mmCIF file of C-alpha atoms in Angstrom:
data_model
loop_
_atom_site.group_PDB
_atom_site.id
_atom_site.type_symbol
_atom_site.label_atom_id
_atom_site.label_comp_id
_atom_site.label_asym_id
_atom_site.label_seq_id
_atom_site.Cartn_x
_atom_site.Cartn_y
_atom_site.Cartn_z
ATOM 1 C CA UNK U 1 118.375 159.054 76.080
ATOM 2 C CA UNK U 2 120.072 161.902 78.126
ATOM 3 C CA UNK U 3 123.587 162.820 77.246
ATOM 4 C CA UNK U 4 125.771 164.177 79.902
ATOM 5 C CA UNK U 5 129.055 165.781 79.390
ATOM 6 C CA UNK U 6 130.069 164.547 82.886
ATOM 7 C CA UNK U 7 128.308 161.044 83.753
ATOM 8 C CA UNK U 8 128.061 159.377 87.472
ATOM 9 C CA UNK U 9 130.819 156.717 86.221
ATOM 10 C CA UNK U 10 132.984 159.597 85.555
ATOM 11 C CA UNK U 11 132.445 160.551 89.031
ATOM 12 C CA UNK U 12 133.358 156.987 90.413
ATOM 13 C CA UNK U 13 136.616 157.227 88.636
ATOM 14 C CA UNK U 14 137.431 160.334 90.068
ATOM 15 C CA UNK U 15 137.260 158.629 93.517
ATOM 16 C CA UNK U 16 139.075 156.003 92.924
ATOM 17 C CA UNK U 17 142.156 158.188 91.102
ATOM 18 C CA UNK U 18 141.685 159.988 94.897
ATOM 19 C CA UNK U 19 142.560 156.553 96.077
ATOM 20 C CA UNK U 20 145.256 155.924 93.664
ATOM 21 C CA UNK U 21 146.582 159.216 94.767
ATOM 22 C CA UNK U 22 146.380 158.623 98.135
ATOM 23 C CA UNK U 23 147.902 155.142 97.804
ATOM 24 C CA UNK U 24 145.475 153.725 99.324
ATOM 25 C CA UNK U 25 144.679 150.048 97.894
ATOM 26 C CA UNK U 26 140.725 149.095 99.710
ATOM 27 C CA UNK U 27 138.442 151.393 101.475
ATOM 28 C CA UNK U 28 135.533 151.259 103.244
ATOM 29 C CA UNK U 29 133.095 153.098 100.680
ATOM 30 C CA UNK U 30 130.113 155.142 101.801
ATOM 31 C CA UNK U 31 127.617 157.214 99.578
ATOM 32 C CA UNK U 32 124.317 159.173 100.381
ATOM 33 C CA UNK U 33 121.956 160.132 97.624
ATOM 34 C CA UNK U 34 124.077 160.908 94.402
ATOM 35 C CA UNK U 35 127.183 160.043 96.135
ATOM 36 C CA UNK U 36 125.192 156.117 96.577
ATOM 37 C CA UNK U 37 124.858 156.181 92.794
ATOM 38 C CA UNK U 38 128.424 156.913 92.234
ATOM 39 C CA UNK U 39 129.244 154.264 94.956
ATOM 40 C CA UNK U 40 127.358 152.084 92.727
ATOM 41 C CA UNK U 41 129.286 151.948 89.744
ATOM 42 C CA UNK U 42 133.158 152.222 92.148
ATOM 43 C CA UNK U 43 132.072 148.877 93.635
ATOM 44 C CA UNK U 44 130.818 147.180 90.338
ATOM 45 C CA UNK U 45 133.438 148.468 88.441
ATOM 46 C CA UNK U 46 136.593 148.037 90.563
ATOM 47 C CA UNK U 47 135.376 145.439 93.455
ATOM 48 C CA UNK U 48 138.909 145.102 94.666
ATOM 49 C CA UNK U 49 138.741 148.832 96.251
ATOM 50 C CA UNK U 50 135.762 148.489 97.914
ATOM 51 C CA UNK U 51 136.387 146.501 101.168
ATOM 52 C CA UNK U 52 132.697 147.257 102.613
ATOM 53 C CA UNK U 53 129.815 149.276 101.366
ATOM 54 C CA UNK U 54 127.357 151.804 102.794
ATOM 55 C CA UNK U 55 124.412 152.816 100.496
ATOM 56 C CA UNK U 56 122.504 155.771 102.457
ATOM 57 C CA UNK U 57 118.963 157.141 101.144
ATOM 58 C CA UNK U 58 119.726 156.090 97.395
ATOM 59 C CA UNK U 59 118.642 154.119 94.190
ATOM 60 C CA UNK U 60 119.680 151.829 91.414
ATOM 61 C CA UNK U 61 117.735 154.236 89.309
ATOM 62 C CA UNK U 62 115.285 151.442 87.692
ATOM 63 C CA UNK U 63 111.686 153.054 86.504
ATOM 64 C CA UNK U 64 109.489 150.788 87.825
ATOM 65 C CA UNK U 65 110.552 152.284 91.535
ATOM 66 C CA UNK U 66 108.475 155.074 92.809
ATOM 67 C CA UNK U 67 110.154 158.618 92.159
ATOM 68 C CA UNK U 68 110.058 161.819 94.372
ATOM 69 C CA UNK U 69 106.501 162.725 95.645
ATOM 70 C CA UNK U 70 105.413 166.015 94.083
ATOM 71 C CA UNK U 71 106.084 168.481 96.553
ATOM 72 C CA UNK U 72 109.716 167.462 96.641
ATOM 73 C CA UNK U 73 110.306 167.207 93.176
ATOM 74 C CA UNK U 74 108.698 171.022 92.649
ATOM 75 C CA UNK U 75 111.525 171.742 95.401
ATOM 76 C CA UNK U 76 113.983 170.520 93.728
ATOM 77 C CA UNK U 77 113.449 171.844 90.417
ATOM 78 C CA UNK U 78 112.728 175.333 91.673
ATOM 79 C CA UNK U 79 115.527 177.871 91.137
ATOM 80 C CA UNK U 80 115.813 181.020 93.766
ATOM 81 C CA UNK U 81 115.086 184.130 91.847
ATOM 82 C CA UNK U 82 118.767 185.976 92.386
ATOM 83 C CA UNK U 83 122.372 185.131 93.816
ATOM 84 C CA UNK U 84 121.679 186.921 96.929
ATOM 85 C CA UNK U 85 123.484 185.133 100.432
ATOM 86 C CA UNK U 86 119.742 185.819 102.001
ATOM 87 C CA UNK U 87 117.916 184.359 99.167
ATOM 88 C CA UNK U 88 120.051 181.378 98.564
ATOM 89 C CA UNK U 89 119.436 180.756 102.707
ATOM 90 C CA UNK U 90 115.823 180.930 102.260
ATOM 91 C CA UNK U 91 115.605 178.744 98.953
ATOM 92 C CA UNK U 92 118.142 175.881 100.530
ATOM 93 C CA UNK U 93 115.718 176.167 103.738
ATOM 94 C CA UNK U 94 112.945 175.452 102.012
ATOM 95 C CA UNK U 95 114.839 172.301 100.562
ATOM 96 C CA UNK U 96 115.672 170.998 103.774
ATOM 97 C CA UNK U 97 112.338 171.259 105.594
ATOM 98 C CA UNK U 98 110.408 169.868 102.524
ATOM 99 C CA UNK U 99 112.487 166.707 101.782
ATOM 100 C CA UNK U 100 114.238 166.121 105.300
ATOM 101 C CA UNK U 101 113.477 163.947 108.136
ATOM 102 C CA UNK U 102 110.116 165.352 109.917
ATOM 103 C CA UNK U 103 110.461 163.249 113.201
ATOM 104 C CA UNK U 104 113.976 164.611 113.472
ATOM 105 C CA UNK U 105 113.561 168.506 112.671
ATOM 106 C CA UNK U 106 116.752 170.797 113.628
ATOM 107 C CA UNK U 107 115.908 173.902 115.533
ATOM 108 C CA UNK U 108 115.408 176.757 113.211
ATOM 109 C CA UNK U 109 118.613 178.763 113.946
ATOM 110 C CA UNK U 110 120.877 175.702 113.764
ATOM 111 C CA UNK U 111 119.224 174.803 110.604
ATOM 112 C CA UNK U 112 120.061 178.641 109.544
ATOM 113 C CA UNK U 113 123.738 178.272 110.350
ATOM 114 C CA UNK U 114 123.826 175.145 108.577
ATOM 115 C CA UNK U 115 122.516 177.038 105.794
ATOM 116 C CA UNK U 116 124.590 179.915 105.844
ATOM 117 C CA UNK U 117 127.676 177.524 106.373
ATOM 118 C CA UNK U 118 127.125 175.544 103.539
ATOM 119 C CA UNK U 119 126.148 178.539 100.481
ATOM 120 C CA UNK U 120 129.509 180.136 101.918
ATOM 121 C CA UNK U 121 132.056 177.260 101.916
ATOM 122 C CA UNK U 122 130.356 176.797 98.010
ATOM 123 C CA UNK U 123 127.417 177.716 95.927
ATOM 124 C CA UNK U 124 126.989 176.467 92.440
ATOM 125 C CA UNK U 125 123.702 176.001 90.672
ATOM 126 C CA UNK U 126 125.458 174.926 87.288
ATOM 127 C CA UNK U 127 127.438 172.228 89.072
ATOM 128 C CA UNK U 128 124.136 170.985 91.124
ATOM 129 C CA UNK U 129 122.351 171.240 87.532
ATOM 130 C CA UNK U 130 125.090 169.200 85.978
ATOM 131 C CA UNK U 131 124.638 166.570 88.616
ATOM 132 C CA UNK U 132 120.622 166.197 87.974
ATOM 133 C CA UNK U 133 121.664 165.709 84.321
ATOM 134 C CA UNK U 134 124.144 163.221 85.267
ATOM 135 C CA UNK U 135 121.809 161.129 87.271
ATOM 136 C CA UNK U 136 119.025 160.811 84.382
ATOM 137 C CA UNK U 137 121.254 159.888 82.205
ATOM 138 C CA UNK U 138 123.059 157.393 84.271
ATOM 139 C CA UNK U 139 119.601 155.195 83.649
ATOM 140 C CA UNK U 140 118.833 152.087 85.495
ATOM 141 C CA UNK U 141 122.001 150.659 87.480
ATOM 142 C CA UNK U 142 120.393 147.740 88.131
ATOM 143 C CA UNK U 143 122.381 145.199 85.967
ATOM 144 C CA UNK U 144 125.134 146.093 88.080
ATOM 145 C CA UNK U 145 124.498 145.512 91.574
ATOM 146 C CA UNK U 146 124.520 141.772 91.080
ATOM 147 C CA UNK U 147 128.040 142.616 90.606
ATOM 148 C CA UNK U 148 129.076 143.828 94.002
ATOM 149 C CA UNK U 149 130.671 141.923 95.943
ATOM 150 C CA UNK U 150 131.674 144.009 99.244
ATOM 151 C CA UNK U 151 129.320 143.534 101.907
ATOM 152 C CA UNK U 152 127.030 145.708 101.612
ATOM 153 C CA UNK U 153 124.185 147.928 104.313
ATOM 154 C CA UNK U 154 121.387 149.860 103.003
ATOM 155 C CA UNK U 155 120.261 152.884 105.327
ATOM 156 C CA UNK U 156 116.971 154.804 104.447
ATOM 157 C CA UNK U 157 114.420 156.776 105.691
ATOM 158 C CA UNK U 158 110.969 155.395 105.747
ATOM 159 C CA UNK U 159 109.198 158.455 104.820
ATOM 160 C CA UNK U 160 112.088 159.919 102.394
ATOM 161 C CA UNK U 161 110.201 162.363 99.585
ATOM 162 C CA UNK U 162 112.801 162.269 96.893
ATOM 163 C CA UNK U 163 113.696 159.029 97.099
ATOM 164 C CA UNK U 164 110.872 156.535 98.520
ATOM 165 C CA UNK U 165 112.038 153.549 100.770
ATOM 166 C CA UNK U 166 110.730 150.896 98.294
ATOM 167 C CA UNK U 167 114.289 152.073 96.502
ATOM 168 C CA UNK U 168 116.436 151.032 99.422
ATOM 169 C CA UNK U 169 114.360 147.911 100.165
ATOM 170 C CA UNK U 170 114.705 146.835 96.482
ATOM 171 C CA UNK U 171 119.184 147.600 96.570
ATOM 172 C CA UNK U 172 119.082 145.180 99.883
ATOM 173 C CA UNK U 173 116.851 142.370 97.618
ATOM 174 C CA UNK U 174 119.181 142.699 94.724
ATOM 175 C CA UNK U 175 123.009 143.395 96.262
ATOM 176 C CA UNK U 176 124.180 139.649 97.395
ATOM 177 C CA UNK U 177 123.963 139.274 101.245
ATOM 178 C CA UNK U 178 123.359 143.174 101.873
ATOM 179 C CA UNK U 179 121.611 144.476 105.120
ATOM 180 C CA UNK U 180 119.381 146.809 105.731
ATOM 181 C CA UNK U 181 118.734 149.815 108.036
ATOM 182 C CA UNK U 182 115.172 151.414 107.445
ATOM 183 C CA UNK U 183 114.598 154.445 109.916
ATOM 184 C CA UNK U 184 111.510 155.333 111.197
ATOM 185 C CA UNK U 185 110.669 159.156 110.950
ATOM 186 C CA UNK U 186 113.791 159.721 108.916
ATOM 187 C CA UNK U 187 113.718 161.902 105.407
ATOM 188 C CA UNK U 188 116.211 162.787 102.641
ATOM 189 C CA UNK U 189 118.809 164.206 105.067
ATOM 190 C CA UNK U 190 121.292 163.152 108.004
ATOM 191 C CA UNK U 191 119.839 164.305 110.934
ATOM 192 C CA UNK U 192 121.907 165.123 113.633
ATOM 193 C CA UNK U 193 119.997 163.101 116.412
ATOM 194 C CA UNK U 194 120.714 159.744 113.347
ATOM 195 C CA UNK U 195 124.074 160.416 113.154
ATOM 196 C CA UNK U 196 125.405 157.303 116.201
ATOM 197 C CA UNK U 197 123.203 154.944 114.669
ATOM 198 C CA UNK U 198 124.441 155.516 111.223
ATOM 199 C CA UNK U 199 128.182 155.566 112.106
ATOM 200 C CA UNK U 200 127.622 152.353 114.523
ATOM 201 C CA UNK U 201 125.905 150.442 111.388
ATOM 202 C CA UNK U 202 129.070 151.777 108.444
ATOM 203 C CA UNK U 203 131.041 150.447 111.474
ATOM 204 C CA UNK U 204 129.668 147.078 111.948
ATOM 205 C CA UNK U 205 128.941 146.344 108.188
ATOM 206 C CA UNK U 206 132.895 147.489 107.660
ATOM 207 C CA UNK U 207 133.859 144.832 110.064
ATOM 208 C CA UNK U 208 132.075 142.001 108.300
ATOM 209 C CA UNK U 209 134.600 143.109 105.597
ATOM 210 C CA UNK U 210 137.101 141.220 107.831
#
């Protein structure tokens, strides 16, 4: 077992006391990749919050799924060797390219100024290593996606290196009456060239809320 000080369900209930605070009583939930998890456990938990639900390039965390090829989990797990803005760039570029969408690749300088944007607005290593810890020792969700009763779309790369397809194709067999979106030539990332299609299907899945 892996103990976290902060789990994933902690993280759910932090979104919906955002709702609470917001007064707002049903949303339409979306999640990609950690945020999916943590989307997870809001619509198991507290179903009456969740009018619809998008799942985007995530897992219900079981074993017997197929984990992160090699390559990307070595990229992950790597840690740049200083706090420098230029060496933070180069390390989060090196993320990007290895793990995101390879049909769909960003021109180098706008994938720079993505960069740059991003390790500005806020970089923290012990947050992002918090969240890793978080996630193993969130285990297998699977017992609760039988619970969910939101409609429900799955969207996933087909040839995502962290995590494989087979995950998304196995949340659409086991969420009640959820879709599913599997994109050709898309990675672990939201590409801008994706982004209509993706809206267009959180769109129509949120109407079937109705």
């Amino acid at each position: 077992p892996v103990r976290a000080p902060y789990a994933v369900k902690d993280m759910a209930a932090d979104a919906v006391g955002v709702l609470d605070a917001l007064g707002i009583a049903r949303a339409h939930v979306v999640g990609a990749s950690l945020g999916g998890m943590i989307c997870q456990h809001v619509a198991a938990h507290w179903p009456q919050r969740v009018a619809s639900l998008s799942l985007i390039m995530t897992t219900s965390g079981s074993r017997r799924l197929p984990g992160p090829t090699l390559q990307a989990r070595r990229v992950l797990l790597a840690r740049p060797p200083d706090g420098r803005l230029e060496t933070l760039v180069a390390h989060s570029i090196r993320v990007f390219t290895t793990i995101g969408s390879p049909a769909f690749r960003p021109p180098p300088d706008e994938l720079r100024a993505r960069v740059v944007a991003s390790v500005l607005r806020a970089s923290r290593p012990a947050g992002t290593a918090r969240q890793l810890v978080a996630i193993a020792a969130d285990g297998d969700r699977t017992p609760l996606l039988a619970r969910i009763q939101a409609p429900t779309q799955v969207i996933h790369g087909v040839v995502d290196p962290l995590v494989p397809v087979a995950n998304g194709r196995d949340l659409v067999q086991r969420i009640p009456g959820a879709l599913g979106d599997f994109i050709e030539g898309m990675g672990h990332d939201l590409p801008q060239q994706l982004l209509p299609r993706i809206a267009q299907g959180i769109a129509r899945n949120a109407q079937r809320a109705s």
